mmCIF file of C-alpha atoms in Angstrom:
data_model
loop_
_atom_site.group_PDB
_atom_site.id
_atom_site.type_symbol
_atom_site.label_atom_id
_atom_site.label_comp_id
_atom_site.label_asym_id
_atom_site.label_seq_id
_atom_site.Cartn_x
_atom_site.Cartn_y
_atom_site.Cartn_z
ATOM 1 C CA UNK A 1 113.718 116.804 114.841
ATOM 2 C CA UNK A 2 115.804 115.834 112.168
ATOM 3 C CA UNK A 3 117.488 111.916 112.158
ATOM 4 C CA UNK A 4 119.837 112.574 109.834
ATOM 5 C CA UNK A 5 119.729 114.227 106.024
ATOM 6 C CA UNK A 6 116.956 111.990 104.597
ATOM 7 C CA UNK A 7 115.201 110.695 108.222
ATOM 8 C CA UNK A 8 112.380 113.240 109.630
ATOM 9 C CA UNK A 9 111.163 111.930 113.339
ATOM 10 C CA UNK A 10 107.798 114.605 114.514
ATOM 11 C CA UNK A 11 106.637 111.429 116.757
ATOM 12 C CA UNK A 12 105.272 111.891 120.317
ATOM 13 C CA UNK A 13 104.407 115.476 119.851
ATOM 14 C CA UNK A 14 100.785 117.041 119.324
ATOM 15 C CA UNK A 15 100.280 118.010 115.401
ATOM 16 C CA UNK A 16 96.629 117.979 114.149
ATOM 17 C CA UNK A 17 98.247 118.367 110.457
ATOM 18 C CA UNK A 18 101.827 117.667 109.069
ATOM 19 C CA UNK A 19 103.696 121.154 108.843
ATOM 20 C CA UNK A 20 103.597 122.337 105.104
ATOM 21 C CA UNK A 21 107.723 122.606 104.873
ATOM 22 C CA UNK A 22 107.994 119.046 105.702
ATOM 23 C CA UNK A 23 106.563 118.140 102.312
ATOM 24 C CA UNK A 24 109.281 120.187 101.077
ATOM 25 C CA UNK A 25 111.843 118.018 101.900
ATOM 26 C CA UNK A 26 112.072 116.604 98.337
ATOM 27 C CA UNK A 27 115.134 113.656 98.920
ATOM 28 C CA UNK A 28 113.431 112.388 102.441
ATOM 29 C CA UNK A 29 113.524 108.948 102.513
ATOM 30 C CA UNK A 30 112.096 108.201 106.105
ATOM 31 C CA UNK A 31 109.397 109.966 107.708
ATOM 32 C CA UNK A 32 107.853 109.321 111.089
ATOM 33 C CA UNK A 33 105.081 110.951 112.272
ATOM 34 C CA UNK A 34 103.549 108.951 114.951
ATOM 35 C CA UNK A 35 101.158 109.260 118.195
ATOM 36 C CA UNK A 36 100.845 112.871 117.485
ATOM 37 C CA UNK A 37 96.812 113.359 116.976
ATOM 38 C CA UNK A 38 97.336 113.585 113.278
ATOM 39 C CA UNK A 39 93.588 113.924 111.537
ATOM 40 C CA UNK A 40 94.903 114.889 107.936
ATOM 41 C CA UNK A 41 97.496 114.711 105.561
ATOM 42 C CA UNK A 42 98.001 117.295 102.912
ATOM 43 C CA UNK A 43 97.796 116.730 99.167
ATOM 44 C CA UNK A 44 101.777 117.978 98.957
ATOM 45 C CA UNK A 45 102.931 115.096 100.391
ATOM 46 C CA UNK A 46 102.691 113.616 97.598
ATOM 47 C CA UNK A 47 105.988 115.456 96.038
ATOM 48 C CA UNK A 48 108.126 113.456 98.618
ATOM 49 C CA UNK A 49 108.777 111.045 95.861
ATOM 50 C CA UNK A 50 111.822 109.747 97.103
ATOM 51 C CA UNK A 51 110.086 108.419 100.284
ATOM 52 C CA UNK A 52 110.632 105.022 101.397
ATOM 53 C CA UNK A 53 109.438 104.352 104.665
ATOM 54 C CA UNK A 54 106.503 106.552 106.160
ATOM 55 C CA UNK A 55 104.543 106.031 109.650
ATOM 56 C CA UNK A 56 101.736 107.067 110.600
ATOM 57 C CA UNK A 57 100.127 105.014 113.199
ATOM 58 C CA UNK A 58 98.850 105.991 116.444
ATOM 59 C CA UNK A 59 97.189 109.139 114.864
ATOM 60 C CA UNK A 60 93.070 109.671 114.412
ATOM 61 C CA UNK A 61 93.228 109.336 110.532
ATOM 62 C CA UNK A 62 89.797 107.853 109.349
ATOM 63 C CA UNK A 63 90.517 107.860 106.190
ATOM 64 C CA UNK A 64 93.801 106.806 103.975
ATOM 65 C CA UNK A 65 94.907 110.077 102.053
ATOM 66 C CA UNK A 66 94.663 109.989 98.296
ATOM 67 C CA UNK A 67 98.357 111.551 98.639
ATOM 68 C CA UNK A 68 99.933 109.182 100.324
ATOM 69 C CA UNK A 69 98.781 106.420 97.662
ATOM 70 C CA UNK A 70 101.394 108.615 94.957
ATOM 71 C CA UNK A 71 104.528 107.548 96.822
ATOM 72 C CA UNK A 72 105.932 105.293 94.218
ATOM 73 C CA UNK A 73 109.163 104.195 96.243
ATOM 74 C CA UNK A 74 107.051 103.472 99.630
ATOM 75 C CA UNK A 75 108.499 100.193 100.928
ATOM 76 C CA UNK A 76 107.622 100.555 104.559
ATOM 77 C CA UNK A 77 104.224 101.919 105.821
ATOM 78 C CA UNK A 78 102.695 101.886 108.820
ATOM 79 C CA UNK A 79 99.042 102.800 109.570
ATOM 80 C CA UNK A 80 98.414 100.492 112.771
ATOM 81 C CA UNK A 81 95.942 102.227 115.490
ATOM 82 C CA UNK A 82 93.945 104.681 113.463
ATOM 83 C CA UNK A 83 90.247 104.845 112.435
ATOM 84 C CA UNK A 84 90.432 103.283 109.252
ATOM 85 C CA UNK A 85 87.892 101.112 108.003
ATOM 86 C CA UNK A 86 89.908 100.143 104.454
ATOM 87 C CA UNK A 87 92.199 101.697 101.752
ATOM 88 C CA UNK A 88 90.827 103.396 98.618
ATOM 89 C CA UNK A 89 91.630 101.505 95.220
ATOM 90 C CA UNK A 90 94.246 104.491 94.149
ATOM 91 C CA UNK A 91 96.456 102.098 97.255
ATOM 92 C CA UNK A 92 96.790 99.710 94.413
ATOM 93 C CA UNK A 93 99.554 102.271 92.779
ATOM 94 C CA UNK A 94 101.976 101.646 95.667
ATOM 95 C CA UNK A 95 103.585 98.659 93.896
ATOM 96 C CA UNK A 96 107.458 99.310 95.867
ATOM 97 C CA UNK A 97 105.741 98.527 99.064
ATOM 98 C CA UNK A 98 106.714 95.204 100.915
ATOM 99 C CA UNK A 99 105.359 95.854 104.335
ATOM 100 C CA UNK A 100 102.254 97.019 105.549
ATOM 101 C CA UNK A 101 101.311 97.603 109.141
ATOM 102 C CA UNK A 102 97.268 98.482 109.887
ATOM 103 C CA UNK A 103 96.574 96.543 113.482
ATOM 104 C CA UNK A 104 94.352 97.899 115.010
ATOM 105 C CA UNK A 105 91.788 99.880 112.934
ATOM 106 C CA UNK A 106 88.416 98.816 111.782
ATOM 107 C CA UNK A 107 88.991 96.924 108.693
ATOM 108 C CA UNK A 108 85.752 94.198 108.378
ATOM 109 C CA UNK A 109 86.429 93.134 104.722
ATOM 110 C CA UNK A 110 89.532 92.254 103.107
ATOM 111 C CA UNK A 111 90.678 95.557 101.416
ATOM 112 C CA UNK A 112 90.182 94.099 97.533
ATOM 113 C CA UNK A 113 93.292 96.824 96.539
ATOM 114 C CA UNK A 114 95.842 94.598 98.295
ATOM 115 C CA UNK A 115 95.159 92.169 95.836
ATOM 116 C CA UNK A 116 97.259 93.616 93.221
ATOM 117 C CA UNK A 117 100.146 94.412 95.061
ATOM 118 C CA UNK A 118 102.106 90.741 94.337
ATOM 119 C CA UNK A 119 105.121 92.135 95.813
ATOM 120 C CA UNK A 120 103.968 92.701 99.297
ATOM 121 C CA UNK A 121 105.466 90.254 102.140
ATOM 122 C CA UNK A 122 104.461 90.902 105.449
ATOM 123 C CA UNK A 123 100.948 91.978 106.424
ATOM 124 C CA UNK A 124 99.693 92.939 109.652
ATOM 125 C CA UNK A 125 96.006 92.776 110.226
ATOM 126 C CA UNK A 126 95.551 92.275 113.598
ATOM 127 C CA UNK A 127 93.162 93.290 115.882
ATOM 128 C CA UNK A 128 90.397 94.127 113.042
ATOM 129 C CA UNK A 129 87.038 92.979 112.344
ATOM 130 C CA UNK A 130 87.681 90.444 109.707
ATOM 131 C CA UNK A 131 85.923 87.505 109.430
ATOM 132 C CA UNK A 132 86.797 86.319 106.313
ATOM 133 C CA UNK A 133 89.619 86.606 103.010
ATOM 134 C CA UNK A 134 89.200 86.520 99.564
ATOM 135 C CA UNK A 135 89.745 83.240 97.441
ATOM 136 C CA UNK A 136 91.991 85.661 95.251
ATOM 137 C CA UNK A 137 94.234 85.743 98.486
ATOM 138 C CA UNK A 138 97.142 83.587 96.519
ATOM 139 C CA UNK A 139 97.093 85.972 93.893
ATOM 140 C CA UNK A 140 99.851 88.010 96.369
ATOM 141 C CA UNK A 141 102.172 85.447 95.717
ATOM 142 C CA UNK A 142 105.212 87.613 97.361
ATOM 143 C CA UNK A 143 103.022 87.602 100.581
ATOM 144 C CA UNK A 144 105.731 85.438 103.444
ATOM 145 C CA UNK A 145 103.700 86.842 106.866
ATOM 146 C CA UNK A 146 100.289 87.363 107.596
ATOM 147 C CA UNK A 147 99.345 88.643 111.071
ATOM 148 C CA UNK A 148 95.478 87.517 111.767
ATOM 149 C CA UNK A 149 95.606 87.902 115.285
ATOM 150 C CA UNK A 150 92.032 89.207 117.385
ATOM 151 C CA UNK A 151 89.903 89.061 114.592
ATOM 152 C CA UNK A 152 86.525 87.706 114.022
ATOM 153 C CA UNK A 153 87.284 84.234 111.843
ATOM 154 C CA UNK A 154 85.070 81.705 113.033
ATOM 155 C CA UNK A 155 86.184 79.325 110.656
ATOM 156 C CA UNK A 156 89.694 78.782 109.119
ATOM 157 C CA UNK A 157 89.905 80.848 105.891
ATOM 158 C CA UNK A 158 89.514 78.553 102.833
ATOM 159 C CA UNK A 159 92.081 80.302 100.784
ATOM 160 C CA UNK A 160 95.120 80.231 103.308
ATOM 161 C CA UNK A 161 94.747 76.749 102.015
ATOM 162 C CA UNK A 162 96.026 77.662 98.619
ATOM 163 C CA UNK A 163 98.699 80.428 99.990
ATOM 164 C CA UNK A 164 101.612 77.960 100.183
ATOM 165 C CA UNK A 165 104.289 80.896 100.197
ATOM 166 C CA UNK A 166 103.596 81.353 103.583
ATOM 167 C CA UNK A 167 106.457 81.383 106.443
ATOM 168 C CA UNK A 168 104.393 82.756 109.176
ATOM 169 C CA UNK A 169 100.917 82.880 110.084
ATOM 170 C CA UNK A 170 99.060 84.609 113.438
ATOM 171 C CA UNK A 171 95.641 83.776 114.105
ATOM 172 C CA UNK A 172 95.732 83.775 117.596
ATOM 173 C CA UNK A 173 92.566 85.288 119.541
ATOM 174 C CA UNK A 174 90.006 84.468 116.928
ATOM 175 C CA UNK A 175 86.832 81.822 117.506
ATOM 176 C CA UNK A 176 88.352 79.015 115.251
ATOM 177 C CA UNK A 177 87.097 75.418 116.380
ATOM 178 C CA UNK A 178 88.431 73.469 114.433
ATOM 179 C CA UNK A 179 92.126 73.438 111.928
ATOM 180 C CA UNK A 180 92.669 71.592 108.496
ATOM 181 C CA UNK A 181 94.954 69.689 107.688
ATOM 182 C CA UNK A 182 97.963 72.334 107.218
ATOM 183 C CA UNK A 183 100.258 70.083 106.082
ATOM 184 C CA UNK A 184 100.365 71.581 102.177
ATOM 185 C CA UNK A 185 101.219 74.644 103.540
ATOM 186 C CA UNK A 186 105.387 73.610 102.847
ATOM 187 C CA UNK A 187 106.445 76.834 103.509
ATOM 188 C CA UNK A 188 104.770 77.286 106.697
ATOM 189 C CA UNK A 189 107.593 78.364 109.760
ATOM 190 C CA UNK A 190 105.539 79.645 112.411
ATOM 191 C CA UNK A 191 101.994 79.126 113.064
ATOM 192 C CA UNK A 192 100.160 81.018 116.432
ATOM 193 C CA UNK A 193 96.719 79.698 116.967
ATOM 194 C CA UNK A 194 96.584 80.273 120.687
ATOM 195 C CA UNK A 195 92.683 81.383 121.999
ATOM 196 C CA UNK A 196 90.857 79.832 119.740
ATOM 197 C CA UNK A 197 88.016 76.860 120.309
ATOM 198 C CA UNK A 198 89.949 74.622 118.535
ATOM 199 C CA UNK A 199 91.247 71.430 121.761
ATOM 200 C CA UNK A 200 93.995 70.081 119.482
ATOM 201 C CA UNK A 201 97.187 71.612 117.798
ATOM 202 C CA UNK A 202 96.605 71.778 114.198
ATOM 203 C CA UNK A 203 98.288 69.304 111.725
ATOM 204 C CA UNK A 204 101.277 70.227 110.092
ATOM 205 C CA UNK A 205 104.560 69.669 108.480
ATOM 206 C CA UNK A 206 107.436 68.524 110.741
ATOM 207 C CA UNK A 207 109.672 71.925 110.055
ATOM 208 C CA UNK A 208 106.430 74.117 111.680
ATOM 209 C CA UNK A 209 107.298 75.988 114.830
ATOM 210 C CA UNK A 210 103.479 76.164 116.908
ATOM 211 C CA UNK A 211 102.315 78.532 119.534
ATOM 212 C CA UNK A 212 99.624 77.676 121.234
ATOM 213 C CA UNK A 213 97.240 75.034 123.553
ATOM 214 C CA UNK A 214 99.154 71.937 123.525
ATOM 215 C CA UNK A 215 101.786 72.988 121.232
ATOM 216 C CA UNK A 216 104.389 72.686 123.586
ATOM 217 C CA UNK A 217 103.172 68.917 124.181
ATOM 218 C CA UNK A 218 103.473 68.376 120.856
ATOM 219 C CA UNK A 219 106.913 70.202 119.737
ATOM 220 C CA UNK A 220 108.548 67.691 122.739
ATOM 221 C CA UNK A 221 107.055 64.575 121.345
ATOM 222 C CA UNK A 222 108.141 65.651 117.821
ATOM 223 C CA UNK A 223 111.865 66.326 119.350
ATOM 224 C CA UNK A 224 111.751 62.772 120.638
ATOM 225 C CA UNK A 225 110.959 61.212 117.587
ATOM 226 C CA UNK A 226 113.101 63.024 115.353
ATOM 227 C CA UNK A 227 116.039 62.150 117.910
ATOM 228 C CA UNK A 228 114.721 58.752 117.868
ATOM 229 C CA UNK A 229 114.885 58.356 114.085
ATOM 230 C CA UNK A 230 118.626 60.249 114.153
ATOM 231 C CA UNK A 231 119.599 57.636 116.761
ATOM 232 C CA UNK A 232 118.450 54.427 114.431
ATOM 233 C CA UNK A 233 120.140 55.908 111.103
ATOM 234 C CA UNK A 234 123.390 56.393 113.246
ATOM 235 C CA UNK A 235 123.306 53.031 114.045
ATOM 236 C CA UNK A 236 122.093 51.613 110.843
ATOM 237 C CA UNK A 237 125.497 53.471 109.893
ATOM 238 C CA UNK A 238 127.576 52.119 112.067
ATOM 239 C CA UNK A 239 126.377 48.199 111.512
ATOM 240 C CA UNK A 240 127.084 48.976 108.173
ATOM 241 C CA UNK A 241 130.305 50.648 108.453
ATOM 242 C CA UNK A 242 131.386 47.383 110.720
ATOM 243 C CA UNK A 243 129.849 44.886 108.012
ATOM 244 C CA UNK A 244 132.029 46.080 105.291
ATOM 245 C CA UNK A 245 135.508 45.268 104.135
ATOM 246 C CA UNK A 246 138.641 47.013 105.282
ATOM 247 C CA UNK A 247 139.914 48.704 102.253
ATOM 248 C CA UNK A 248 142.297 46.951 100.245
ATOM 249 C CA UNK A 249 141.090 43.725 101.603
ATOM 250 C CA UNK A 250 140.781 40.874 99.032
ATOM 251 C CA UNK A 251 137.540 40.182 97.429
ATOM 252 C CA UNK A 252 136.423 36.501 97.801
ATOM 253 C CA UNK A 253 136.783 34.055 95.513
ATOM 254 C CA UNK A 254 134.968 34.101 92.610
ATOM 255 C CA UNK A 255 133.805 37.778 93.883
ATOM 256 C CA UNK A 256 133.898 40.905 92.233
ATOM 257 C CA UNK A 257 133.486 44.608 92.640
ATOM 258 C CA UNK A 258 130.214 45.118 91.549
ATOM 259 C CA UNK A 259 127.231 42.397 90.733
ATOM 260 C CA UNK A 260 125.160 42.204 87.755
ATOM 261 C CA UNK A 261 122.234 39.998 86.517
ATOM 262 C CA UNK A 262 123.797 37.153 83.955
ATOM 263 C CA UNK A 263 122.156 37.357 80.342
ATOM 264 C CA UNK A 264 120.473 34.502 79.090
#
């Protein structure tokens, strides 16, 4: 059923294939088709050309189509609980797209054509088979979120090391026992690293939200001492407020404005 003029909504109904006079639909700029038993995607949908936001998650796809990798103004996609194991290297063409949603699936390696897609923010990987990333990982330098959760990491990856353009980062159900030091990670917001091995909060800057084992510990003792510090510069203020002169006061003798060193 139709949204509006350029919003198409065939979720929650049983399609096997996409109707042929969808594709049709040349200025469509949002197209959800999901939880419908969708197993293929014709070639044609590659002539919606205006489209900007397409999911299809929640279907039995096994395979990304080589159509839906010719969508040159996809900004949106969604792809989460399918039966994908990666993306072909023809995904590498989808340079518009921003956010990517494939939680849930069967992705075990890293799919290498992410790699060149610098403009992509916020990646959702969850509940995969990962169990490592690629040192090239920083190369996405547009990358802000990264959803890790209910992988397979055993270690903390090596390269989120170098990805300091992160704001979040979920790695929450994975078999990590031990954290780095996450403290050049500046741009780091939100970290989740609940359900993992690890017995202590990672390290990290002060401006970190945490969620997990003993972060809540840890946030309240952080409160404290930031209040603590905000309490000793207001009253390193006010002494110094009290110690100086009222203005328009007279300087003592012999006293002047300013002080400088005497030459020789």
């Amino acid at each position: 059923m139709p949204l509006c003029s350029r919003s198409l909504d065939l979720s929650a109904r049983p399609l096997r294939r996409l109707p042929a006079p969808v594709c049709a639909l040349r200025h469509l700029h949002k197209l959800y088709v999901s939880g419908v038993g969708l197993r293929e995607v014709p070639d044609e949908l590659a002539a919606l050309r205006h489209l900007r936001t397409l999911a299809l998650d929640g279907n039995e796809l096994m395979e990304v189509p080589e159509a839906l990798c010719c969508l040159p103004r996809l900004v949106h996609l969604y792809l989460g609980r399918n039966g994908l194991q990666g993306l072909p290297p023809a995904f590498a063409r989808l340079q518009s797209l921003r956010s990517l949603w494939l939680e849930g699936n069967f992705v075990a390696r890293f799919p290498r054509a992410l790699l060149s897609l610098p403009g992509l923010r916020s990646l959702q990987l969850g509940d995969n088979r990962l169990a490592r990333l690629p040192a090239a990982l920083p190369r996405m330098a547009g990358l802000r979120a990264l959803w890790l959760y209910g992988n397979r990491f055993e270690a903390f990856p090596p390269a989120l090391l170098r990805a300091a353009q992160l704001r979040v980062l979920d790695l929450d159900r994975n078999r990590i026992a031990r954290f780095p030091d996450l403290t050049p990670l500046r741009g780091l917001r939100l970290l989740c690293y609940d359900r993992n091995p690890a017995r202590a909060p990672p390290r990290t800057g002060p401006d970190v939200r945490l969620v997990g084992e003993g972060a809540r510990e840890l946030m309240e003792a952080r409160s404290q001492s930031l209040q603590a510090q905000r309490e000793q510069e207001q009253e390193e203020e006010g002494a110094a407020a009290e110690a100086a002169p009222p203005p328009g006061s007279p300087l003592p003798e012999g006293g002047s404005a300013t002080r400088c060193p005497r030459g020789t």
